[in-house]
Amino acid sequence: MARKTFIRFTDKGIYCVPGKFYLDPWKPVDLAIISHGHGDHARWGMKKYLCHDYSKPILKHRIGQDIEIQSLGYGEEININGVKVSFHPAGHIVGSAQIRMEYKGYVIVFSGDYKTDDDGLSTPFELVKCNEFITESTFGLPIYNWLQPADYAELMQTWVNQNRQNGKTSVFIGYSLGKAQRIMKSLEGSGKIFVHQSIARLNEAMESVNIKLPEYETLDFLEGAKAAKGEIVILPPALLDSNVIKKIPDRATAICSGWMQVRGSRRWRSADAGFSISDHADWNGLLKTVKATEAEKVYVTHGQTAVFSKYLRELGIDAVELQTIFGDEEMEEKEIITNEESR
């Protein structure tokens, strides 16, 4: 007899029926298993959370110090109502995990968001074979193909040196959680690095679990940001059009995002430069991963769901679109930053 799926797609999120838990739910539930700390995957209001060890301080920082939360290491297994659950590296950001569920020998993997290139900070992506695979498709179009980390780091360092020669301060715009730390890593040794306090707080959460980050200072904008003149500043996207950035004298601004692969995006944001750095898999990374899982059924979530699932079906893979409300971290982050001090 053919084996059947044991997950269900509900208005609260993806539900594991025998386990009685949800994966990155978007409405309050009793038990939420969280893939990573971005706001569209880790939400407030759950009775209990389960996540990877590295994500625990991030969730407590972003959701609340008093939440009930348990964590596991990569590969560590826990039995929840007869379902074997374990976390495996997703390579997306520090602490990100694919969630492997096994019930009566049938394996389903929820990838959350993932990236297949090693960025030198996140635990590198680990392929997990399964019967069913739930994949994201944020950049599921053939136009999205990323450079290797060493290559874009060289481009960024060259840009910083050019700015310094021209008396400019290099300002990089990237998400506080994940992208900002990758920018720091790419520019390590290129000059003094200043970060906004929202980034510093997340850095501290990561450092509390012994994640080693490049040296940095928190920029005090009350002092007028003069200390950063000619150096490197990293700010979250929510501050791109704010009065905060205007306090930085003689600045040149670069946006770091996968969307910068499309030239029009850079013009739209009026940036001086754009670097196509993403925490998500590109087109080839998505395809390679889906094929390598050898999954008999593939569910395609947020992003280019229609194009990517159609292409998979043309390859003979049983793929369907899945309606979720996972989305753009930038919008989620804007809400978070707005609620923090944005001086």
XYZ file of C-alpha atoms in Angstrom:
343
model
C 0.000 0.000 0.000
C 1.331 3.430 -0.920
C 2.468 5.532 2.021
C 0.685 8.820 2.617
C 1.680 12.274 3.711
C 1.203 13.195 7.363
C 1.163 16.979 6.989
C -1.783 19.230 6.332
C -1.930 22.819 5.096
C -4.180 24.946 7.307
C -5.045 28.601 7.867
C -2.598 28.602 10.805
C 0.276 27.109 8.856
C 1.795 23.765 7.916
C 0.546 21.156 10.416
C 2.059 17.790 11.309
C -1.022 15.685 12.070
C 0.382 12.889 14.280
C 2.924 15.216 15.920
C 0.288 17.882 16.675
C 2.701 20.729 15.934
C 3.083 23.456 13.313
C 6.041 24.555 11.166
C 6.701 28.333 11.245
C 2.982 29.040 11.882
C 1.531 32.484 11.226
C -1.254 32.244 13.848
C -0.964 31.296 17.544
C -0.652 27.535 18.183
C 0.371 25.290 21.086
C 3.708 24.137 19.643
C 5.602 25.936 16.882
C 8.750 24.428 15.407
C 10.738 27.329 13.971
C 13.189 27.095 11.061
C 14.983 30.427 11.717
C 14.678 33.860 13.288
C 13.350 36.059 10.466
C 10.057 37.720 11.312
C 8.001 36.019 8.611
C 8.930 32.597 10.038
C 9.216 33.255 13.784
C 6.143 35.054 15.086
C 4.879 36.169 18.452
C 2.009 34.417 20.254
C 2.892 30.700 20.350
C 2.494 28.794 23.637
C 5.776 26.957 23.086
C 8.655 27.191 20.597
C 11.207 24.645 19.428
C 14.233 25.764 17.394
C 17.948 25.227 16.861
C 20.322 26.207 19.687
C 21.735 29.176 17.732
C 18.255 30.574 17.021
C 17.197 30.527 20.669
C 18.793 33.866 21.717
C 17.644 35.440 18.428
C 14.011 34.446 19.061
C 14.184 35.634 22.654
C 15.567 38.978 21.460
C 12.969 39.436 18.744
C 9.863 37.845 20.291
C 10.386 38.160 24.047
C 12.676 37.037 26.849
C 9.769 35.294 28.607
C 8.690 32.959 25.793
C 8.684 29.214 26.517
C 11.347 27.839 24.220
C 13.347 24.631 23.793
C 16.274 24.136 21.452
C 18.237 21.307 19.862
C 21.585 20.957 18.109
C 21.909 19.941 14.459
C 21.217 16.215 14.019
C 19.859 15.820 17.535
C 16.572 13.887 17.479
C 13.440 14.383 19.553
C 10.252 12.282 19.509
C 7.026 14.299 19.480
C 3.882 12.149 19.656
C 5.549 9.393 17.635
C 7.182 11.708 15.061
C 10.977 11.829 14.979
C 12.020 15.468 14.575
C 15.527 16.795 13.924
C 17.174 19.980 12.646
C 19.659 20.079 9.776
C 21.648 23.100 8.534
C 19.817 25.278 5.987
C 22.771 27.631 5.359
C 20.370 30.604 5.241
C 21.475 32.561 8.348
C 23.048 31.672 11.694
C 20.815 29.078 13.387
C 18.678 28.355 10.326
C 17.504 24.781 10.029
C 15.643 22.415 7.787
C 13.106 20.463 9.825
C 13.160 16.702 9.198
C 10.102 14.716 10.296
C 9.867 10.931 10.169
C 6.694 8.992 10.911
C 6.421 5.233 10.366
C 9.452 5.346 8.070
C 8.078 8.149 5.846
C 10.239 11.312 5.769
C 9.135 14.895 5.098
C 11.564 17.830 5.130
C 10.537 21.462 5.535
C 13.439 23.577 4.274
C 12.295 26.989 5.528
C 14.576 29.419 3.666
C 17.907 28.001 2.537
C 21.135 28.807 0.729
C 23.552 26.250 -0.719
C 26.722 28.425 -0.814
C 28.878 28.518 2.334
C 29.040 32.141 3.555
C 31.639 31.424 6.253
C 29.239 32.260 9.099
C 26.150 30.058 8.864
C 26.548 26.310 9.292
C 26.784 25.074 5.657
C 23.662 23.611 4.024
C 23.192 19.872 4.442
C 21.247 17.849 1.902
C 18.561 15.628 3.471
C 16.951 12.913 1.352
C 13.213 12.548 1.865
C 9.883 11.378 0.465
C 8.391 14.880 0.451
C 10.256 18.207 0.303
C 8.851 21.650 1.039
C 11.007 24.205 -0.764
C 11.024 27.972 -0.957
C 11.294 29.672 -4.379
C 12.175 33.296 -3.529
C 14.592 33.530 -6.460
C 13.091 30.764 -8.587
C 13.797 32.372 -11.962
C 16.762 31.609 -14.284
C 17.968 35.247 -14.129
C 19.107 34.767 -10.535
C 22.615 33.314 -10.351
C 24.890 34.431 -7.535
C 28.638 35.020 -7.509
C 30.701 32.992 -5.058
C 31.258 34.693 -1.651
C 34.955 35.396 -2.370
C 34.064 37.092 -5.652
C 31.459 39.492 -4.295
C 33.672 40.201 -1.268
C 36.412 41.359 -3.646
C 33.954 43.648 -5.461
C 32.780 45.156 -2.182
C 36.322 45.702 -0.909
C 37.290 47.399 -4.174
C 34.272 49.717 -3.857
C 35.260 50.616 -0.275
C 38.814 51.449 -1.367
C 37.537 53.665 -4.188
C 35.256 55.508 -1.783
C 38.077 56.024 0.700
C 40.280 57.518 -2.034
C 37.442 59.901 -2.889
C 36.879 60.904 0.735
C 33.594 59.011 0.972
C 32.100 56.925 3.763
C 30.919 53.508 2.514
C 27.373 52.798 3.704
C 25.998 49.288 3.150
C 22.304 48.501 3.466
C 21.365 44.948 4.503
C 18.917 43.108 6.761
C 19.883 43.223 10.445
C 19.658 39.469 10.781
C 21.823 37.545 8.356
C 22.785 40.016 5.652
C 24.473 42.513 7.977
C 26.731 39.814 9.405
C 27.622 38.595 5.896
C 28.578 42.145 4.912
C 30.792 42.332 7.994
C 32.430 39.028 7.050
C 32.988 40.129 3.443
C 34.662 43.368 4.567
C 36.719 41.935 7.418
C 40.136 43.619 7.338
C 39.019 46.371 4.908
C 38.631 49.077 7.545
C 36.785 49.997 10.680
C 33.203 48.670 10.673
C 30.345 50.558 12.356
C 26.836 49.103 12.694
C 23.430 50.421 13.725
C 22.312 49.418 17.200
C 19.614 47.076 15.818
C 22.397 45.086 14.145
C 24.604 45.259 17.239
C 21.853 43.698 19.370
C 21.533 40.746 17.006
C 25.317 40.446 16.870
C 25.289 40.148 20.664
C 22.632 37.411 20.468
C 24.835 35.427 18.079
C 27.988 36.025 20.085
C 26.178 34.677 23.171
C 26.270 31.215 21.532
C 29.923 31.621 20.521
C 29.426 32.688 16.905
C 32.599 34.609 16.055
C 31.977 37.839 14.146
C 34.460 40.372 12.726
C 35.294 43.347 14.964
C 32.766 46.182 14.894
C 31.583 49.254 16.800
C 28.049 50.467 17.376
C 27.632 53.884 15.778
C 26.199 56.569 18.064
C 24.096 58.785 15.813
C 23.613 61.289 18.637
C 27.256 62.172 18.103
C 26.475 62.928 14.446
C 28.216 59.876 12.991
C 31.461 61.841 12.516
C 33.488 58.922 13.856
C 32.540 56.923 10.770
C 33.852 59.391 8.205
C 35.816 57.516 5.550
C 35.028 54.177 7.172
C 32.365 51.459 6.716
C 28.799 51.730 8.059
C 26.124 49.008 7.922
C 22.453 49.942 8.305
C 19.160 48.017 7.985
C 16.886 48.715 4.964
C 14.290 50.509 7.077
C 16.740 53.398 7.542
C 17.587 53.886 3.866
C 15.267 56.869 3.435
C 15.358 58.073 7.039
C 16.970 61.089 8.710
C 19.468 58.720 10.341
C 21.385 58.045 7.151
C 21.540 61.784 6.399
C 23.725 62.233 9.482
C 26.520 60.339 7.761
C 28.693 62.896 5.928
C 30.023 62.378 2.391
C 28.452 58.961 2.035
C 28.218 56.531 -0.863
C 25.420 53.996 -0.448
C 25.262 50.377 -1.591
C 22.320 48.006 -1.247
C 23.093 44.335 -0.645
C 20.237 42.141 -1.844
C 19.538 39.416 -4.364
C 17.082 41.806 -5.981
C 20.080 43.935 -7.072
C 20.662 41.362 -9.826
C 17.973 43.282 -11.689
C 19.397 46.665 -12.641
C 16.048 48.432 -12.300
C 15.938 47.653 -8.581
C 19.080 49.665 -7.926
C 17.754 52.652 -9.860
C 14.465 52.411 -7.961
C 16.243 52.696 -4.618
C 18.571 55.504 -5.839
C 21.685 53.739 -4.580
C 25.246 54.412 -5.704
C 25.964 50.691 -5.939
C 24.242 47.341 -5.598
C 25.677 43.946 -4.705
C 23.669 40.804 -5.485
C 24.126 39.058 -2.174
C 21.296 36.825 -1.069
C 20.625 34.518 1.856
C 18.469 32.393 -0.451
C 19.421 29.785 -3.032
C 19.602 30.982 -6.627
C 17.911 29.226 -9.565
C 20.576 26.553 -9.927
C 20.810 26.057 -6.171
C 17.079 25.452 -5.923
C 17.021 23.022 -8.853
C 20.076 21.085 -7.686
C 18.683 20.746 -4.175
C 15.212 19.604 -5.200
C 16.636 16.941 -7.513
C 19.176 15.721 -4.953
C 16.563 15.177 -2.235
C 14.990 12.535 -4.542
C 11.627 13.546 -3.117
C 8.576 11.903 -4.655
C 6.503 15.021 -3.949
C 7.639 18.665 -3.820
C 5.686 21.576 -2.377
C 6.793 25.038 -3.565
C 6.213 27.937 -1.197
C 6.770 31.694 -1.271
C 8.484 33.458 -4.145
C 8.300 32.400 -7.774
C 5.986 29.501 -6.980
C 4.161 29.320 -10.331
C 7.255 29.401 -12.550
C 9.377 27.136 -10.387
C 6.721 24.463 -9.782
C 5.798 24.435 -13.490
C 9.448 23.937 -14.436
C 9.783 21.079 -11.945
C 6.724 19.378 -13.448
C 8.267 19.710 -16.917
C 11.263 17.815 -15.515
C 8.907 15.042 -14.397
C 8.896 16.014 -10.696
C 5.513 15.951 -8.952
C 5.449 19.574 -7.744
C 2.599 21.756 -6.520
C 2.319 25.367 -5.389
C 1.687 25.920 -1.711
C -0.013 29.072 -0.490
C 1.801 30.465 2.552
C 2.393 33.938 3.888
C 6.157 33.602 4.241
C 7.607 36.529 2.392
C 10.064 39.373 2.207
C 12.261 39.789 5.299
C 12.678 43.456 4.443
C 9.043 44.272 5.141
C 9.096 42.299 8.378
C 12.305 43.994 9.424
C 10.866 47.431 8.711
C 8.175 46.783 11.292
C 10.749 45.619 13.830
C 13.076 48.561 13.311
C 10.187 51.024 13.474
C 9.423 49.704 16.920
C 13.011 50.079 18.039
C 14.905 53.275 18.621
C 15.837 54.542 15.159
C 17.837 57.528 16.259
